[in-house]
């Protein structure tokens, strides 16, 4: 009988984000543009959501293209090239196609030949889920350098005749490069959660194995996103506050020690409610939902990058990232930048 000696693993190590990048398409769709598309007003959209405009990908511009642009900026800020990656994770609900994964398409476009590449799907929570997965691999020495991307072409799954949803979403991508950085604590803790009993609150029913694409499914508009906005709103506030508090308490710190809160950008009213319930000042809460709308898995990646590039986050600052999305899924991460 063969006996296998136990593989000796080195002790777990810390994992830091060593570079960030983001990309939004050039085309701007304003609330005034939407007034011409559906029965809505700039006043309704602004007062109910805080959104003033969003970005829409060009014809032929796929999720992987936006992901690659964000990745390029993250690599530049990290000072590394694509050969360094041993892991690429793309979080998306709008992959280029059902398969192969968008991550494999990104790998090919970047020429990151050594990398293991796969997608994860946790809707708007995807970036935080992907960060934690990548961090576990680096912590345990399986991989050295990971690229995490949240990228979405939400405009491809929006029913442009449904005013309840078409005013809310936008396209874009956010990326982070992860490595062990000696002397930094990096990602301190991550709390994740899911509740499949509420899956039907936010879904895209057709195009999968439960309801394959047919002429009838297209005619029934089943290939578009559907949402019970009110219920999602309620669940989002509760879950985000609870995940954030759990993450803070695991770290033994209070909200006042957090320099910047990066919440999933879905609705200004959600951001305000979450900030208030956490006892944060409005100055701590990063907001760009007014310019991009809800970019799903891309949202916190873009926000984190903008906060870093604008100087809102400096080396050594404590940052709280908190997300919520379809599934239901949610999560919170506390990290030292
Ligand atoms: O990324 C995942 C997380 N997603 C979210 O967090 C989204 C969460 N939900 C929301 O942000 C909000 O629920 C919405 C912005 C979607 C809706 O805001 P609300 O204050 O909950 O509005 P409502 O659903 O109660 O709708 C109020 C009214 C309705 O009319 P009636 O039935 O009262 O006559 C809607 O038909 O507003 C109407 N309405 C609109 N009117 C003008 C809905 N959409 C529009 C629109 N323009 N675009």
Short mmCIF file of C-alpha atoms and ligand atoms in Angstrom, two decimals:
data_model
loop_
_atom_site.label_atom_id
_atom_site.label_comp_id
_atom_site.label_asym_id
_atom_site.label_seq_id
_atom_site.Cartn_x
_atom_site.Cartn_y
_atom_site.Cartn_z
CA UNK A 1 0.00 0.00 0.00
CA UNK A 2 1.25 3.47 -0.87
CA UNK A 3 1.54 5.90 1.96
CA UNK A 4 1.60 9.62 1.32
CA UNK A 5 3.55 11.91 3.57
CA UNK A 6 1.50 14.92 4.70
CA UNK A 7 2.33 17.96 2.58
CA UNK A 8 3.85 20.54 4.88
CA UNK A 9 2.16 23.88 4.23
CA UNK A 10 3.75 27.13 5.33
CA UNK A 11 1.74 29.25 7.78
CA UNK A 12 -1.15 31.34 6.42
CA UNK A 13 -0.10 34.78 5.21
CA UNK A 14 -1.80 38.14 4.84
CA UNK A 15 -3.27 39.26 1.51
CA UNK A 16 -3.42 42.85 0.25
CA UNK A 17 -4.86 44.67 -2.72
CA UNK A 18 -1.69 46.02 -4.35
CA UNK A 19 -3.39 47.79 -7.26
CA UNK A 20 -6.83 48.79 -8.49
CA UNK A 21 -8.36 49.86 -11.77
CA UNK A 22 -11.72 50.64 -13.29
CA UNK A 23 -13.35 51.33 -16.61
CA UNK A 24 -16.69 52.76 -17.69
CA UNK A 25 -17.81 53.08 -21.30
CA UNK A 26 -17.78 56.53 -22.89
CA UNK A 27 -21.48 56.67 -23.75
CA UNK A 28 -23.53 58.55 -21.15
CA UNK A 29 -27.27 57.90 -20.80
CA UNK A 30 -28.91 60.69 -18.81
CA UNK A 31 -32.28 60.79 -17.07
CA UNK A 32 -33.39 63.21 -19.78
CA UNK A 33 -32.54 60.53 -22.39
CA UNK A 34 -34.70 58.04 -20.44
CA UNK A 35 -37.61 60.49 -20.37
CA UNK A 36 -37.72 59.99 -24.13
CA UNK A 37 -37.67 56.18 -23.78
CA UNK A 38 -40.21 55.37 -21.04
CA UNK A 39 -42.80 57.24 -18.97
CA UNK A 40 -40.50 58.67 -16.32
CA UNK A 41 -39.03 61.94 -15.15
CA UNK A 42 -35.63 63.16 -14.06
CA UNK A 43 -37.33 64.26 -10.84
CA UNK A 44 -38.66 60.72 -10.09
CA UNK A 45 -35.35 59.01 -10.83
CA UNK A 46 -33.25 61.51 -8.90
CA UNK A 47 -35.48 61.66 -5.83
CA UNK A 48 -36.10 57.88 -5.61
CA UNK A 49 -32.61 56.66 -6.53
CA UNK A 50 -30.07 59.50 -6.64
CA UNK A 51 -29.06 58.38 -10.14
CA UNK A 52 -28.49 61.18 -12.69
CA UNK A 53 -26.73 59.26 -15.44
CA UNK A 54 -25.23 55.87 -16.25
CA UNK A 55 -22.75 54.51 -18.82
CA UNK A 56 -23.75 52.19 -21.66
CA UNK A 57 -21.30 49.90 -23.49
CA UNK A 58 -20.77 50.44 -27.20
CA UNK A 59 -22.28 48.00 -29.70
CA UNK A 60 -19.95 45.03 -29.83
CA UNK A 61 -18.26 45.94 -26.55
CA UNK A 62 -18.58 42.86 -24.34
CA UNK A 63 -18.17 42.34 -20.61
CA UNK A 64 -14.69 40.84 -21.19
CA UNK A 65 -13.59 43.99 -23.06
CA UNK A 66 -14.56 46.21 -20.14
CA UNK A 67 -12.93 43.72 -17.73
CA UNK A 68 -9.66 43.86 -19.70
CA UNK A 69 -9.65 47.68 -19.65
CA UNK A 70 -10.15 47.75 -15.87
CA UNK A 71 -7.51 45.02 -15.45
CA UNK A 72 -5.00 47.02 -17.50
CA UNK A 73 -5.36 49.98 -15.13
CA UNK A 74 -5.09 47.74 -12.07
CA UNK A 75 -1.92 46.13 -13.44
CA UNK A 76 -0.43 49.56 -14.12
CA UNK A 77 -1.18 50.73 -10.58
CA UNK A 78 0.25 47.48 -9.14
CA UNK A 79 3.32 47.73 -11.38
CA UNK A 80 3.00 44.18 -12.70
CA UNK A 81 2.40 42.56 -16.06
CA UNK A 82 -0.13 39.87 -16.97
CA UNK A 83 2.43 37.01 -16.82
CA UNK A 84 2.46 37.51 -13.05
CA UNK A 85 -1.10 36.23 -12.60
CA UNK A 86 -1.66 32.70 -11.39
CA UNK A 87 -5.36 33.31 -10.80
CA UNK A 88 -8.06 35.33 -12.56
CA UNK A 89 -11.59 35.48 -11.15
CA UNK A 90 -14.34 37.41 -12.93
CA UNK A 91 -17.56 38.14 -11.04
CA UNK A 92 -20.41 38.77 -13.43
CA UNK A 93 -24.06 38.05 -14.19
CA UNK A 94 -23.61 39.25 -17.76
CA UNK A 95 -20.88 36.96 -19.11
CA UNK A 96 -19.91 37.26 -22.79
CA UNK A 97 -21.67 33.91 -23.32
CA UNK A 98 -22.86 30.97 -21.20
CA UNK A 99 -19.49 29.31 -21.67
CA UNK A 100 -16.53 29.45 -21.80
CA UNK A 101 -16.14 31.67 -18.77
CA UNK A 102 -15.54 35.38 -19.20
CA UNK A 103 -12.42 34.88 -17.05
CA UNK A 104 -10.95 32.56 -19.71
CA UNK A 105 -11.71 35.16 -22.39
CA UNK A 106 -10.02 37.82 -20.23
CA UNK A 107 -7.04 35.51 -19.72
CA UNK A 108 -6.69 35.14 -23.49
CA UNK A 109 -7.04 38.89 -24.15
CA UNK A 110 -4.47 39.73 -21.47
CA UNK A 111 -2.08 36.95 -22.50
CA UNK A 112 -2.02 35.78 -18.87
CA UNK A 113 -0.97 32.30 -19.94
CA UNK A 114 0.01 30.93 -16.53
CA UNK A 115 -3.28 31.83 -14.82
CA UNK A 116 -6.09 29.59 -13.65
CA UNK A 117 -9.27 31.42 -14.71
CA UNK A 118 -12.90 31.04 -13.72
CA UNK A 119 -16.07 33.07 -13.18
CA UNK A 120 -18.16 33.35 -10.04
CA UNK A 121 -21.75 34.50 -9.92
CA UNK A 122 -23.09 36.26 -6.86
CA UNK A 123 -24.79 39.15 -8.67
CA UNK A 124 -24.08 42.55 -7.08
CA UNK A 125 -22.15 40.82 -4.26
CA UNK A 126 -19.80 39.12 -6.71
CA UNK A 127 -16.75 41.35 -6.22
CA UNK A 128 -16.58 40.70 -2.48
CA UNK A 129 -17.17 36.97 -2.96
CA UNK A 130 -14.38 36.89 -5.56
CA UNK A 131 -11.98 38.87 -3.36
CA UNK A 132 -12.48 36.37 -0.55
CA UNK A 133 -11.99 33.35 -2.82
CA UNK A 134 -8.79 34.82 -4.26
CA UNK A 135 -7.56 35.78 -0.80
CA UNK A 136 -8.02 32.21 0.46
CA UNK A 137 -5.81 30.86 -2.35
CA UNK A 138 -3.04 33.39 -1.65
CA UNK A 139 -3.31 33.05 2.12
CA UNK A 140 -2.75 29.31 1.82
CA UNK A 141 0.18 29.73 -0.64
CA UNK A 142 -1.65 27.99 -3.52
CA UNK A 143 -1.20 31.11 -5.66
CA UNK A 144 0.95 34.24 -5.43
CA UNK A 145 -0.83 36.86 -7.54
CA UNK A 146 -4.53 37.12 -8.34
CA UNK A 147 -6.61 39.37 -10.54
CA UNK A 148 -10.17 39.93 -9.34
CA UNK A 149 -12.60 41.68 -11.65
CA UNK A 150 -16.26 42.64 -11.34
CA UNK A 151 -17.61 43.44 -14.79
CA UNK A 152 -21.11 43.90 -16.17
CA UNK A 153 -22.91 44.83 -19.33
CA UNK A 154 -26.26 45.33 -17.58
CA UNK A 155 -27.58 47.14 -20.66
CA UNK A 156 -27.69 43.72 -22.38
CA UNK A 157 -30.20 42.27 -19.87
CA UNK A 158 -32.35 45.34 -19.26
CA UNK A 159 -35.91 45.57 -20.54
CA UNK A 160 -35.73 49.05 -22.04
CA UNK A 161 -39.55 49.18 -21.99
CA UNK A 162 -39.75 48.58 -18.19
CA UNK A 163 -39.45 51.87 -16.30
CA UNK A 164 -39.23 50.00 -12.99
CA UNK A 165 -35.77 48.67 -13.85
CA UNK A 166 -34.30 50.38 -16.93
CA UNK A 167 -33.52 53.61 -15.08
CA UNK A 168 -31.45 51.83 -12.42
CA UNK A 169 -28.55 50.04 -14.08
CA UNK A 170 -25.34 50.82 -15.97
CA UNK A 171 -22.26 49.15 -17.46
CA UNK A 172 -18.63 49.06 -16.29
CA UNK A 173 -15.82 47.09 -14.66
CA UNK A 174 -13.63 47.29 -11.56
CA UNK A 175 -10.46 45.29 -10.89
CA UNK A 176 -8.03 44.56 -8.08
CA UNK A 177 -4.63 42.85 -8.00
CA UNK A 178 -4.02 40.76 -4.86
CA UNK A 179 -0.73 39.62 -3.38
CA UNK A 180 0.90 39.08 0.00
CA UNK A 181 2.49 42.41 0.90
CA UNK A 182 4.90 42.14 3.83
CA UNK A 183 4.15 44.62 6.61
CA UNK A 184 0.50 45.12 5.70
CA UNK A 185 -2.49 43.39 7.25
CA UNK A 186 -4.51 43.70 4.02
CA UNK A 187 -7.86 41.93 4.07
CA UNK A 188 -8.73 41.61 7.75
CA UNK A 189 -12.02 39.75 7.61
CA UNK A 190 -14.90 38.94 5.27
CA UNK A 191 -18.48 37.98 6.20
CA UNK A 192 -20.57 36.43 3.45
CA UNK A 193 -24.23 35.38 3.39
CA UNK A 194 -26.86 33.98 1.04
CA UNK A 195 -30.62 33.30 1.17
CA UNK A 196 -31.91 31.23 -1.74
CA UNK A 197 -35.46 31.28 -0.38
CA UNK A 198 -35.73 34.82 -1.79
CA UNK A 199 -34.20 34.00 -5.18
CA UNK A 200 -37.29 35.12 -7.10
CA UNK A 201 -37.06 38.73 -5.85
CA UNK A 202 -34.43 39.52 -8.47
CA UNK A 203 -33.89 37.21 -11.41
CA UNK A 204 -33.40 36.72 -15.12
CA UNK A 205 -35.66 33.72 -15.75
CA UNK A 206 -34.71 32.41 -19.21
CA UNK A 207 -31.63 31.32 -21.11
CA UNK A 208 -30.55 28.66 -18.62
CA UNK A 209 -31.50 24.99 -18.23
CA UNK A 210 -34.77 25.72 -16.38
CA UNK A 211 -36.12 27.80 -19.24
CA UNK A 212 -33.99 27.41 -22.36
CA UNK A 213 -34.09 30.09 -25.04
CA UNK A 214 -37.02 29.69 -27.41
CA UNK A 215 -39.00 32.05 -29.59
CA UNK A 216 -41.66 31.98 -26.85
CA UNK A 217 -39.20 32.87 -24.07
CA UNK A 218 -37.98 35.83 -26.10
CA UNK A 219 -41.52 36.95 -26.92
CA UNK A 220 -42.40 36.64 -23.21
CA UNK A 221 -39.51 39.03 -22.36
CA UNK A 222 -38.07 36.34 -20.07
CA UNK A 223 -34.48 37.21 -21.02
CA UNK A 224 -34.64 40.47 -19.12
CA UNK A 225 -33.94 41.19 -15.47
CA UNK A 226 -36.99 41.36 -13.16
CA UNK A 227 -37.03 42.79 -9.68
CA UNK A 228 -39.33 43.35 -6.74
CA UNK A 229 -37.71 46.67 -5.93
CA UNK A 230 -39.38 47.34 -2.59
CA UNK A 231 -38.54 43.92 -1.11
CA UNK A 232 -34.99 44.08 -2.44
CA UNK A 233 -34.61 47.53 -0.89
CA UNK A 234 -35.76 46.30 2.52
CA UNK A 235 -33.56 43.21 2.47
CA UNK A 236 -30.56 45.19 1.20
CA UNK A 237 -30.55 47.64 4.09
CA UNK A 238 -30.96 44.93 6.76
CA UNK A 239 -28.37 42.55 5.30
CA UNK A 240 -25.75 45.21 4.56
CA UNK A 241 -25.98 46.70 8.06
CA UNK A 242 -25.81 43.30 9.71
CA UNK A 243 -22.86 42.07 7.58
CA UNK A 244 -20.96 45.32 8.17
CA UNK A 245 -21.50 45.18 11.93
CA UNK A 246 -20.42 41.53 12.04
CA UNK A 247 -17.23 42.34 10.10
CA UNK A 248 -16.42 45.31 12.36
CA UNK A 249 -17.04 43.28 15.48
CA UNK A 250 -14.81 40.44 14.26
CA UNK A 251 -12.03 43.02 13.86
CA UNK A 252 -12.80 44.55 17.26
CA UNK A 253 -13.18 48.04 15.80
CA UNK A 254 -15.90 50.68 15.65
CA UNK A 255 -17.27 52.44 12.58
CA UNK A 256 -15.40 55.62 13.55
CA UNK A 257 -12.10 53.83 12.84
CA UNK A 258 -13.13 53.23 9.21
CA UNK A 259 -11.77 55.91 6.87
CA UNK A 260 -14.03 55.05 3.96
CA UNK A 261 -17.11 52.87 3.49
CA UNK A 262 -17.52 51.46 -0.03
CA UNK A 263 -21.11 50.22 -0.27
CA UNK A 264 -22.68 48.58 -3.30
CA UNK A 265 -24.04 51.49 -5.34
CA UNK A 266 -27.70 50.65 -6.03
CA UNK A 267 -29.69 53.56 -4.66
CA UNK A 268 -28.73 56.73 -2.75
CA UNK A 269 -31.54 56.03 -0.27
CA UNK A 270 -30.01 52.62 0.53
CA UNK A 271 -26.57 54.22 0.98
CA UNK A 272 -28.01 56.84 3.33
CA UNK A 273 -30.00 54.29 5.35
CA UNK A 274 -27.02 51.94 5.70
CA UNK A 275 -24.69 54.79 6.66
CA UNK A 276 -27.11 56.10 9.30
CA UNK A 277 -27.78 52.68 10.83
CA UNK A 278 -24.06 52.01 11.07
CA UNK A 279 -23.56 55.34 12.83
CA UNK A 280 -21.30 56.60 10.05
CA UNK A 281 -20.95 60.21 8.94
CA UNK A 282 -22.00 60.99 5.36
CA UNK A 283 -18.35 61.91 4.70
CA UNK A 284 -17.32 58.30 5.35
CA UNK A 285 -19.69 56.84 2.75
CA UNK A 286 -18.33 56.79 -0.81
CA UNK A 287 -20.98 57.58 -3.44
CA UNK A 288 -20.84 57.43 -7.24
CA UNK A 289 -24.32 55.98 -7.91
CA UNK A 290 -25.31 59.41 -9.27
CA UNK A 291 -22.87 58.97 -12.18
CA UNK A 292 -23.00 55.24 -12.93
CA UNK A 293 -26.24 53.82 -11.51
CA UNK A 294 -26.12 50.21 -10.36
CA UNK A 295 -23.30 48.37 -12.14
CA UNK A 296 -23.92 45.13 -10.21
CA UNK A 297 -20.69 43.16 -9.65
CA UNK A 298 -18.62 46.07 -11.01
CA UNK A 299 -19.99 48.58 -8.52
CA UNK A 300 -17.68 48.30 -5.51
CA UNK A 301 -14.62 47.63 -7.70
CA UNK A 302 -15.20 50.90 -9.54
CA UNK A 303 -15.99 52.76 -6.31
CA UNK A 304 -12.89 51.43 -4.52
CA UNK A 305 -10.66 52.45 -7.42
CA UNK A 306 -12.19 55.94 -7.61
CA UNK A 307 -11.84 56.39 -3.85
CA UNK A 308 -8.15 55.42 -4.04
CA UNK A 309 -7.35 57.56 -7.09
CA UNK A 310 -9.10 60.60 -5.62
CA UNK A 311 -7.13 60.31 -2.37
CA UNK A 312 -10.15 59.41 -0.22
CA UNK A 313 -8.28 56.21 0.73
CA UNK A 314 -4.57 56.31 1.63
CA UNK A 315 -2.12 53.55 2.53
CA UNK A 316 -2.83 52.26 6.03
CA UNK A 317 -6.47 53.43 6.08
CA UNK A 318 -9.16 51.00 7.19
CA UNK A 319 -11.85 50.46 4.55
CA UNK A 320 -15.24 48.72 4.84
CA UNK A 321 -16.69 47.24 1.64
CA UNK A 322 -20.30 46.11 1.92
CA UNK A 323 -22.48 44.53 -0.78
CA UNK A 324 -25.89 43.05 -1.47
CA UNK A 325 -27.45 41.42 -4.52
CA UNK A 326 -29.62 38.80 -6.16
CA UNK A 327 -29.55 35.31 -4.70
CA UNK A 328 -30.01 36.80 -2.24
CA UNK A 329 -26.34 37.34 -1.50
CA UNK A 330 -24.48 39.80 0.70
CA UNK A 331 -21.11 40.41 2.26
CA UNK A 332 -18.77 42.79 4.03
CA UNK A 333 -14.99 43.06 4.07
CA UNK A 334 -12.77 45.13 6.32
CA UNK A 335 -9.33 45.78 4.91
CA UNK A 336 -6.23 47.84 5.60
CA UNK A 337 -5.39 49.62 2.36
O1 LIG B 1 -28.38 45.56 -7.01
C1 LIG B 1 -29.29 44.80 -6.25
C2 LIG B 1 -29.92 45.67 -5.36
N1 LIG B 1 -30.96 46.44 -6.03
C3 LIG B 1 -31.51 47.37 -5.34
O2 LIG B 1 -31.04 47.60 -4.26
C4 LIG B 1 -32.75 48.10 -5.83
C5 LIG B 1 -33.65 48.28 -4.65
N2 LIG B 1 -34.87 48.95 -4.88
C6 LIG B 1 -34.95 50.29 -5.15
O3 LIG B 1 -33.96 50.95 -5.30
C7 LIG B 1 -36.30 50.92 -5.17
O4 LIG B 1 -37.26 50.04 -4.66
C8 LIG B 1 -36.75 51.40 -6.57
C9 LIG B 1 -35.90 52.59 -6.99
C10 LIG B 1 -36.58 50.28 -7.56
C11 LIG B 1 -38.20 51.85 -6.52
O5 LIG B 1 -38.38 52.84 -5.56
P1 LIG B 1 -39.66 52.79 -4.59
O6 LIG B 1 -39.62 54.00 -3.76
O7 LIG B 1 -39.60 51.46 -3.89
O8 LIG B 1 -40.84 52.92 -5.64
P2 LIG B 1 -42.05 51.92 -5.84
O9 LIG B 1 -41.57 50.61 -6.35
O10 LIG B 1 -42.86 51.94 -4.60
O11 LIG B 1 -42.85 52.64 -6.99
C12 LIG B 1 -43.59 53.80 -6.71
C13 LIG B 1 -44.31 54.22 -7.96
C14 LIG B 1 -45.08 53.10 -8.65
O12 LIG B 1 -46.28 53.65 -9.10
P3 LIG B 1 -47.65 53.34 -8.33
O13 LIG B 1 -47.81 51.86 -8.41
O14 LIG B 1 -47.43 53.85 -6.93
O15 LIG B 1 -48.64 54.12 -9.11
C15 LIG B 1 -44.23 52.78 -9.84
O16 LIG B 1 -44.98 52.32 -10.94
O17 LIG B 1 -43.37 54.72 -8.91
C16 LIG B 1 -43.63 54.11 -10.17
N3 LIG B 1 -42.38 54.01 -10.90
C17 LIG B 1 -41.90 55.00 -11.65
N4 LIG B 1 -42.38 56.24 -11.95
C18 LIG B 1 -41.65 57.00 -12.76
C19 LIG B 1 -41.51 52.99 -10.94
N5 LIG B 1 -40.45 53.29 -11.72
C20 LIG B 1 -40.69 54.55 -12.18
C21 LIG B 1 -39.97 55.39 -13.02
N6 LIG B 1 -40.48 56.62 -13.27
N7 LIG B 1 -38.79 55.06 -13.56
#
